[in-house]
Coordinates of C-alpha atoms in Angstrom, one line a residue:
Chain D
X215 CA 0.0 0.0 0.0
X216 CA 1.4 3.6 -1.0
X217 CA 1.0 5.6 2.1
X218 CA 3.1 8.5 0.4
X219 CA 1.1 11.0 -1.3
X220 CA 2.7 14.2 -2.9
X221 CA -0.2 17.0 -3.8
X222 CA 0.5 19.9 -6.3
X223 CA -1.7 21.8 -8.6
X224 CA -4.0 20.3 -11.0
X225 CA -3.0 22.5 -13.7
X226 CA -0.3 25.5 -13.9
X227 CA 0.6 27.8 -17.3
X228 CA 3.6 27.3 -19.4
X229 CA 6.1 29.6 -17.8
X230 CA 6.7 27.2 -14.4
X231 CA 5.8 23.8 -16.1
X232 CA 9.2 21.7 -15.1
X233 CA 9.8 23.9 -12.2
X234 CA 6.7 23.2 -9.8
X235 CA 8.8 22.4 -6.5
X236 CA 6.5 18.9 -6.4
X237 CA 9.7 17.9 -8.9
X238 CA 12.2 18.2 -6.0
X239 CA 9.7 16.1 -4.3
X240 CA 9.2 13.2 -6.8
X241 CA 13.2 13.3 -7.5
X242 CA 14.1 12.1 -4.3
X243 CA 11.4 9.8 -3.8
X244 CA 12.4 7.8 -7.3
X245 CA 16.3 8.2 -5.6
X246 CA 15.4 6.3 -2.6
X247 CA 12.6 4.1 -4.5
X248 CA 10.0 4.9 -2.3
X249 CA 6.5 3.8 -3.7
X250 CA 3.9 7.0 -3.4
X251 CA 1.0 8.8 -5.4
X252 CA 0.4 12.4 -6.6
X253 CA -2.7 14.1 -6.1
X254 CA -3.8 17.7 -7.1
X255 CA -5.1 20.8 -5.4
X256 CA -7.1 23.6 -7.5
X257 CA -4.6 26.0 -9.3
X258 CA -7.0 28.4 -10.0
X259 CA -8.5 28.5 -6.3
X260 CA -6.6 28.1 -2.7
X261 CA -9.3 26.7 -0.9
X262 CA -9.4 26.2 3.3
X263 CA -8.6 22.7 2.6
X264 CA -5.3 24.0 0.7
X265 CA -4.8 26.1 3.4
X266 CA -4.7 23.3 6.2
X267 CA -2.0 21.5 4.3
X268 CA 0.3 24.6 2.9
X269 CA -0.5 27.6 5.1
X270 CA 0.7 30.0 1.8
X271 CA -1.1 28.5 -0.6
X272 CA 2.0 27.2 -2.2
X273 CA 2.5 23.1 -3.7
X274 CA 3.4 20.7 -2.2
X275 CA 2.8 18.9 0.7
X276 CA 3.4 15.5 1.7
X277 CA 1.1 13.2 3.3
X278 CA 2.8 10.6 4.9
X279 CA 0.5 8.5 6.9
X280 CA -1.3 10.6 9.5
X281 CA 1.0 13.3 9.2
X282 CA 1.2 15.8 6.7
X283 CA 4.2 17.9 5.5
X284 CA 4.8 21.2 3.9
X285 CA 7.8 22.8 2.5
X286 CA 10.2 21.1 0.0
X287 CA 12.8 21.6 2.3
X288 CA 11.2 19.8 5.4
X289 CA 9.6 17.4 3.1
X290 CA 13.2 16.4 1.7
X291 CA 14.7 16.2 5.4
X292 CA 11.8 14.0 6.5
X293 CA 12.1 11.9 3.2
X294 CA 15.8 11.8 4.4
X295 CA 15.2 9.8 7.4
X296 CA 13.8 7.2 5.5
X297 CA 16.6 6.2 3.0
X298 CA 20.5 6.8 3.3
X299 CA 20.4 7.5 -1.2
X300 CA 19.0 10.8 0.3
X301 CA 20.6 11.5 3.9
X302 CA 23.8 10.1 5.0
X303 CA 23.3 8.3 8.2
X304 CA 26.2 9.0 10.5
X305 CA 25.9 12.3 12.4
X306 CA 28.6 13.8 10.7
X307 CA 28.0 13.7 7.0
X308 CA 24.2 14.2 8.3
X309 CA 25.0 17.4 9.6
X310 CA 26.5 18.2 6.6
X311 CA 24.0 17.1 4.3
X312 CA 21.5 19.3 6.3
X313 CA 23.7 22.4 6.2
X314 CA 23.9 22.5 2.6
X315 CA 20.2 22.0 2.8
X316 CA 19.8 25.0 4.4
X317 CA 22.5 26.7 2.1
X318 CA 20.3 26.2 -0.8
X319 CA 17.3 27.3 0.7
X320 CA 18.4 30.6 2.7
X321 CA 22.5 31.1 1.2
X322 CA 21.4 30.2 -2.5
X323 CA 17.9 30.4 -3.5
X324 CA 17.6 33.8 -1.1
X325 CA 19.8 35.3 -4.1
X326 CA 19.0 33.7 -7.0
X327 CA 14.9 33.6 -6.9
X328 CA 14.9 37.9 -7.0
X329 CA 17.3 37.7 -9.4
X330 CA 15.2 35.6 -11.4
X331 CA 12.6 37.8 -11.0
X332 CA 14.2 40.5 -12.7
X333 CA 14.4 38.4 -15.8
X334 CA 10.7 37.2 -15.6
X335 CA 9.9 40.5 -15.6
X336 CA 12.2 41.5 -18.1
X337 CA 13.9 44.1 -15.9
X338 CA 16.7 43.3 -16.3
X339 CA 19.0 46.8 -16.6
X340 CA 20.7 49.4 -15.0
X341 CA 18.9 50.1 -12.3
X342 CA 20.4 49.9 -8.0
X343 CA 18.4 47.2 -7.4
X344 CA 19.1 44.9 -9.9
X345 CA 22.9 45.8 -9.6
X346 CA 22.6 44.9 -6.0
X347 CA 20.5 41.8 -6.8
X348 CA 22.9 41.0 -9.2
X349 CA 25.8 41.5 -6.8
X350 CA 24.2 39.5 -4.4
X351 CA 23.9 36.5 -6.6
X352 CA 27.2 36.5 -8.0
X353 CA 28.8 36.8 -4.2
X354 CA 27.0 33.3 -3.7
X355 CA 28.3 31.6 -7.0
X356 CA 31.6 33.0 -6.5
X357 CA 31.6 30.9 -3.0
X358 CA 29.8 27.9 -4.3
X359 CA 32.1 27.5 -7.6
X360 CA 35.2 27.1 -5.4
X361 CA 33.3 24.4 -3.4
X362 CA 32.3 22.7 -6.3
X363 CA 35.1 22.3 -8.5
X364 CA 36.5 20.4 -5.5
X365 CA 33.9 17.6 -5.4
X366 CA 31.5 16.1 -7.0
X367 CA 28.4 16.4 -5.0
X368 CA 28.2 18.9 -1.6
X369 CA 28.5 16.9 1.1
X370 CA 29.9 13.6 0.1
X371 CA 27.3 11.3 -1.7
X372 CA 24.8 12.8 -3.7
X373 CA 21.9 13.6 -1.0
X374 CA 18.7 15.4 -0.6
X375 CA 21.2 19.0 -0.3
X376 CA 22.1 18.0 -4.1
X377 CA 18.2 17.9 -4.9
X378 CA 17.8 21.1 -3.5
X379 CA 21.0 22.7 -4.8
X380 CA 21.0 22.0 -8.6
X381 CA 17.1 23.1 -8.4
X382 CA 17.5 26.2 -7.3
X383 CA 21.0 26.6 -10.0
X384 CA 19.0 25.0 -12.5
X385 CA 16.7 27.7 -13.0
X386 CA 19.3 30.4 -12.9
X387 CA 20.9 28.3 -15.6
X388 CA 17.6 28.7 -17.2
X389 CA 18.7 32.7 -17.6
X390 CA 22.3 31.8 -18.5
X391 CA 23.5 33.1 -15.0
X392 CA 25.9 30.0 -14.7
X393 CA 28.4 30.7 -18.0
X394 CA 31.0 32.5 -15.7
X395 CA 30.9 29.3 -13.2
X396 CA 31.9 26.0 -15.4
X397 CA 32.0 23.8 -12.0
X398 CA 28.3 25.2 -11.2
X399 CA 27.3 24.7 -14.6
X400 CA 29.0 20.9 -14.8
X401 CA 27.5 20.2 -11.3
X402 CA 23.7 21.2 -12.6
X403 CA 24.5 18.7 -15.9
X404 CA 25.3 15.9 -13.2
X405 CA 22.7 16.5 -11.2
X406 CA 19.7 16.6 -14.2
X407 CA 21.1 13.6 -16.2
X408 CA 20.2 11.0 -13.1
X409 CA 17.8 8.9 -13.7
X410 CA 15.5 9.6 -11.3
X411 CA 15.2 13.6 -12.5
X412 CA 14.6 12.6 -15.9
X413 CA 11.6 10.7 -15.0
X414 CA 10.4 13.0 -12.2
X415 CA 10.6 15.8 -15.1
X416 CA 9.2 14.1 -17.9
X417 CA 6.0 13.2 -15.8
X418 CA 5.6 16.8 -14.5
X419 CA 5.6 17.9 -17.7
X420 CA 3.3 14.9 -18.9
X421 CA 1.3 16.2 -16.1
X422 CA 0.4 19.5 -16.8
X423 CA 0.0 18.5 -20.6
X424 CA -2.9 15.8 -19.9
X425 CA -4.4 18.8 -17.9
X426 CA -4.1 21.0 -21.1
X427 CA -6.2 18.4 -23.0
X428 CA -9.0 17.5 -20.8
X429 CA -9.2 21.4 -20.1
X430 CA -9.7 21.3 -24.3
Chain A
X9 CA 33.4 21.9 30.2
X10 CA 32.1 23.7 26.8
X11 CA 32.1 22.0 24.1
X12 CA 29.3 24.3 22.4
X13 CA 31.2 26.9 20.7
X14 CA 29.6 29.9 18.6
X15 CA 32.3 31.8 16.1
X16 CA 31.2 35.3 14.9
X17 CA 32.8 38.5 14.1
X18 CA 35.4 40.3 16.0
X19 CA 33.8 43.5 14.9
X20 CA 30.9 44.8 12.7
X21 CA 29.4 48.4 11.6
X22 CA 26.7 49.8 13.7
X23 CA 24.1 49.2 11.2
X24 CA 23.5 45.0 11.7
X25 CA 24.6 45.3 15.4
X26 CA 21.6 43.5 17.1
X27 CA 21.3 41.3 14.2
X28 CA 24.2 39.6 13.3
X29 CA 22.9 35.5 12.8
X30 CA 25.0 34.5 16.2
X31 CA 21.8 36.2 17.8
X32 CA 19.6 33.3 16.5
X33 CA 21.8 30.5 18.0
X34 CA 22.9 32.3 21.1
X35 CA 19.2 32.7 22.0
X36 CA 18.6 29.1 21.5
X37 CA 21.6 27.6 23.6
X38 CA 20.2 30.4 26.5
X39 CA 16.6 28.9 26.1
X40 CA 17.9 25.4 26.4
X41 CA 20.2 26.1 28.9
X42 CA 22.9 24.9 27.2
X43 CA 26.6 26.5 28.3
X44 CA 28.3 27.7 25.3
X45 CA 31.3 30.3 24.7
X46 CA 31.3 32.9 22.1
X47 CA 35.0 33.0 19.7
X48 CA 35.4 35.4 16.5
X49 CA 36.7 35.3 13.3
X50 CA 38.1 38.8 11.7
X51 CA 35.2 41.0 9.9
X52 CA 37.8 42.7 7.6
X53 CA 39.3 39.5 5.8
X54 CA 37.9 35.8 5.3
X55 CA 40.5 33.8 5.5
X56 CA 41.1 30.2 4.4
X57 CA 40.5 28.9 7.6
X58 CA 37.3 30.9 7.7
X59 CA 36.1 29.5 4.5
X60 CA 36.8 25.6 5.6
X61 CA 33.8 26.4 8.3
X62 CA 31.2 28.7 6.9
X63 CA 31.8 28.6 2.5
X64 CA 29.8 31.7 2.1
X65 CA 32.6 33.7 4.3
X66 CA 29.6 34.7 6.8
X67 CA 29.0 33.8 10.2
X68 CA 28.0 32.1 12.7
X69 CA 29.1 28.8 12.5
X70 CA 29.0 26.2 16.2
X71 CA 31.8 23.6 16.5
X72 CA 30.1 20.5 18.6
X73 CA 32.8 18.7 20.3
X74 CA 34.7 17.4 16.6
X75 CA 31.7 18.5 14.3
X76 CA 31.5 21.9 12.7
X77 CA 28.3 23.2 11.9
X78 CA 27.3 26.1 9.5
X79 CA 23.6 27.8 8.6
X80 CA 21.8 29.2 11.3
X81 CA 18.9 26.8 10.5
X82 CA 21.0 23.9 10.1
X83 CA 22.6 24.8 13.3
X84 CA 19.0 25.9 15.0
X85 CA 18.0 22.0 14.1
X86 CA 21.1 20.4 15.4
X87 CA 20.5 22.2 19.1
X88 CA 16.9 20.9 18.5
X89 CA 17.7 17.1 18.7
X90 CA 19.8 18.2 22.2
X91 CA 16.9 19.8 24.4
X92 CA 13.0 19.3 23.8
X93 CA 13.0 23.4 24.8
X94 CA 14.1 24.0 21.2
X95 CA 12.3 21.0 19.0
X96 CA 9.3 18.9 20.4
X97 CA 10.1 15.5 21.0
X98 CA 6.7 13.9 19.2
X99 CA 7.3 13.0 15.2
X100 CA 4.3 15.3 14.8
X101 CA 5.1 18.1 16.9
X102 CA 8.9 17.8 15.3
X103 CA 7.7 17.2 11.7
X104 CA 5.6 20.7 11.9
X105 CA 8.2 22.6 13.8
X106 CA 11.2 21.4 10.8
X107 CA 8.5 22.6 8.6
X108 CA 8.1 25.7 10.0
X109 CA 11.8 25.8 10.6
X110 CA 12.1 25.6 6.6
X111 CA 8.8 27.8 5.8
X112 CA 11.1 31.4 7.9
X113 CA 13.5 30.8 5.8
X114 CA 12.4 30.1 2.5
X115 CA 9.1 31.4 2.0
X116 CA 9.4 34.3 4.4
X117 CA 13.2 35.5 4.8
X118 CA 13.3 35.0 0.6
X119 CA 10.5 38.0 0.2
X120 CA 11.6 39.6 3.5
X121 CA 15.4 39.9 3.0
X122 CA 15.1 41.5 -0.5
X123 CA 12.6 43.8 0.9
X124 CA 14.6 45.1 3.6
X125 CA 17.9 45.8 1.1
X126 CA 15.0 48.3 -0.3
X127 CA 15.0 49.8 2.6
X128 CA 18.8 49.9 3.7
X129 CA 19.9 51.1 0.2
X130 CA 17.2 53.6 0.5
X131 CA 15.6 52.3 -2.8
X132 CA 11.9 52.0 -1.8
X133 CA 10.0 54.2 -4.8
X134 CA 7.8 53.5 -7.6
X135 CA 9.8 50.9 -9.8
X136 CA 8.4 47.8 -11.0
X137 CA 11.3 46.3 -8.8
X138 CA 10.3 47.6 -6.0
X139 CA 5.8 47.2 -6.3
X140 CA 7.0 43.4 -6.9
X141 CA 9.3 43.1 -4.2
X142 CA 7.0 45.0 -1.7
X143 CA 3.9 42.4 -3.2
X144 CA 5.5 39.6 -2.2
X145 CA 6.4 40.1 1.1
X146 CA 2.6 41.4 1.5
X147 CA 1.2 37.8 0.2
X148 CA 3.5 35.8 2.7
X149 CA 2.7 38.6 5.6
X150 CA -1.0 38.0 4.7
X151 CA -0.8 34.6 4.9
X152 CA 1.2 34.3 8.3
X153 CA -1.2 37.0 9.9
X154 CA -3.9 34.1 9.7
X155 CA -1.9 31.2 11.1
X156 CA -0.6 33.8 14.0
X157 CA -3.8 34.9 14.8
X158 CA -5.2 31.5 16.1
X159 CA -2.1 30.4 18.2
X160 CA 0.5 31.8 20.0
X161 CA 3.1 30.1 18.6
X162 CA 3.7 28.6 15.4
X163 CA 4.4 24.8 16.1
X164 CA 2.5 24.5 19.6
X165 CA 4.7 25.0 22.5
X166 CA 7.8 27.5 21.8
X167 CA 10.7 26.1 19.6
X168 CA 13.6 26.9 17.1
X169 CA 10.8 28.0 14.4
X170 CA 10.0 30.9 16.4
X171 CA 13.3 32.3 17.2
X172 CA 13.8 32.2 13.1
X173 CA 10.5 33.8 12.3
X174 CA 10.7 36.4 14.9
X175 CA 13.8 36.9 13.9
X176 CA 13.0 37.4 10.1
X177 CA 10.0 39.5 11.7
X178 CA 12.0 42.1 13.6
X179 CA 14.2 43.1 10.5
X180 CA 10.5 43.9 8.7
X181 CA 9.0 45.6 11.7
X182 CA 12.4 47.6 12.2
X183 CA 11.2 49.4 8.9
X184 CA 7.3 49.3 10.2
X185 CA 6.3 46.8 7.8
X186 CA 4.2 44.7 10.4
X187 CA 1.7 47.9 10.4
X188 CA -0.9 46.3 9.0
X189 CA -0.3 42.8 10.6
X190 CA -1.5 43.2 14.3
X191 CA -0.6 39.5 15.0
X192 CA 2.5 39.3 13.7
X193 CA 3.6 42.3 15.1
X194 CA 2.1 41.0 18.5
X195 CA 3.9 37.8 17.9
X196 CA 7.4 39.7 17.7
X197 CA 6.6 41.5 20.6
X198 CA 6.3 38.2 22.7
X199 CA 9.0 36.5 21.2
X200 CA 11.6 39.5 21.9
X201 CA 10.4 40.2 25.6
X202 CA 12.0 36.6 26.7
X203 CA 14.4 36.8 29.0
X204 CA 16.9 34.5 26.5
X205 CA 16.1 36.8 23.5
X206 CA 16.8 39.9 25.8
X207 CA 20.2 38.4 27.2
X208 CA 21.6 37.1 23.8
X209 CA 20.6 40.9 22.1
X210 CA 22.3 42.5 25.2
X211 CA 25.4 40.7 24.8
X212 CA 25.7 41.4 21.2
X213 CA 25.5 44.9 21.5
X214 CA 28.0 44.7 24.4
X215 CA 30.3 42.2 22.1
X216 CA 30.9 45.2 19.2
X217 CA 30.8 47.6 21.9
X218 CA 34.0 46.3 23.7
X219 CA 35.5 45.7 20.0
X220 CA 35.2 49.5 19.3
X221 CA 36.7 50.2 22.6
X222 CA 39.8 47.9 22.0
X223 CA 40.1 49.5 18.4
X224 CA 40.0 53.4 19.9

């Protein structure tokens, strides 16, 4: 019996179809080959139901059981505790496995997801703040190069950090923000040729397609 | 003996005094009761040995008897698993706490942080930059406003979730952007006015206040 469930939206546009964070989600669960189900939540309406799982209105929550999870972050950790492909198990490469969790989330991500913004939005320009959000960015890949031109994955073995990590780079890749940083750039190509991210990706795309056609 | 030890500048500018990220952890080892000392690591250069502790050349980071530990929410989780002060001890309780653990960080401090550079740079104005950046804190700030008006904290009894979000909080109320959010501005309030928060902020003052007297 699949007591895993993963919920995300029922149907999103174009723009974030590949990049809906139930991806993270579904990667780490075909890593550790962990049995589960997705199910789907109204896109176009965040209902109290919604609300009781993912207090922002945000995708996507794990039901495990009788307990339910929000945050890809928390949802990774948890997932983590249940398979050393995604967490090592001794205390130290755990603790380091869950800092670079957090690096990705608050050190990375904090940077990179304005920044995307600004291309979204097509701001891109001259302007302070997207020199300073540009800045910003470039201060993190400048640290994170040097750390990954050293290894192959953050904290040893590829782990749940990794997940998180390329994620978050692969979508500033997405805006060519990796050309200056060839290990960032290499590490991303590692990271989304596994298996496991191939598949996850292909059906979230497959996903949001079949939604397209029964919406026709 | 001490085998809890926090690293964080020798020295900083006036402007983050009061919230430098040792703050975050120093408040948690005084909840927990935990003894701890305090060592620094020069503000002026980031050196190698630096840089083999905390990669993104900021602080704090806690060295645990052989382990070394970087990210204040990495860190925050770690002290968790040593007193059920910081983390409940229920796989419930602890599942919704990591959660919110993750949700201050990445869904709040992501729109908060940017938001507040506004602010420091003096940038705040009509740009599309600026209307976006402002929107999206509003839609997490209206979302949190709900969950903090029903409870008093955010994952049942008092834990490391709340000294992140309160901490993400202050840096938006210090440029009155709880105005319009009587709860969390309430929830700050509460959070600040215990006696751990008010000893770990009156020793971080006092920290950069001996370091400009050894400088004169």
């Amino acid at each position: 019996m699949t007591d895993l469930i993963v919920t995300t939206y029922d149907w999103v546009p174009k723009v974030p179809r590949g990049y809906v964070r139930d991806l993270r989600i579904c990667w780490a669960l075909k890593e550790a080959g962990l049995p589960y189900r997705v199910e789907t939540t109204p896109f176009a309406t965040r209902e109290a139901d919604h609300l009781a799982h993912q207090p922002f209105a945000q995708v996507p929550w794990l039901t495990d059981g009788d307990m339910s999870i929000f945050e890809s972050g928390a949802i990774l950790l948890h997932l983590g505790h249940r398979s050393d492909n995604l967490l090592p198990d001794d205390p130290q490469g755990r603790n380091a496995a869950i800092a670079w969790v957090i690096a990705a989330l608050n050190s990375v991500e904090m940077a990179s997801v304005p920044w995307s913004l600004f291309h979204f939005s097509g701001d891109v320009g001259e302007s302070a703040a997207w020199t300073r959000t540009d800045a910003f960015l470039q201060s993190r890949l400048q640290r994170l190069e040097t750390v990954l031109a050293t290894g192959q994955w953050l904290a040893g073995p590829f782990c749940v950090a990794d997940i998180l990590m390329a994620d978050v780079l692969r979508l500033v890749d997405r805006f060519d923000g990796l050309a200056a940083y060839p290990a960032c750039r290499a590490y991303v190509g590692r990271a989304i040729s596994r298996p496991a991210f191939l598949k996850a990706h292909a059906e979230q795309i497959a996903h949001y397609e079949a939604a397209d056609r029964s919406r026709a």
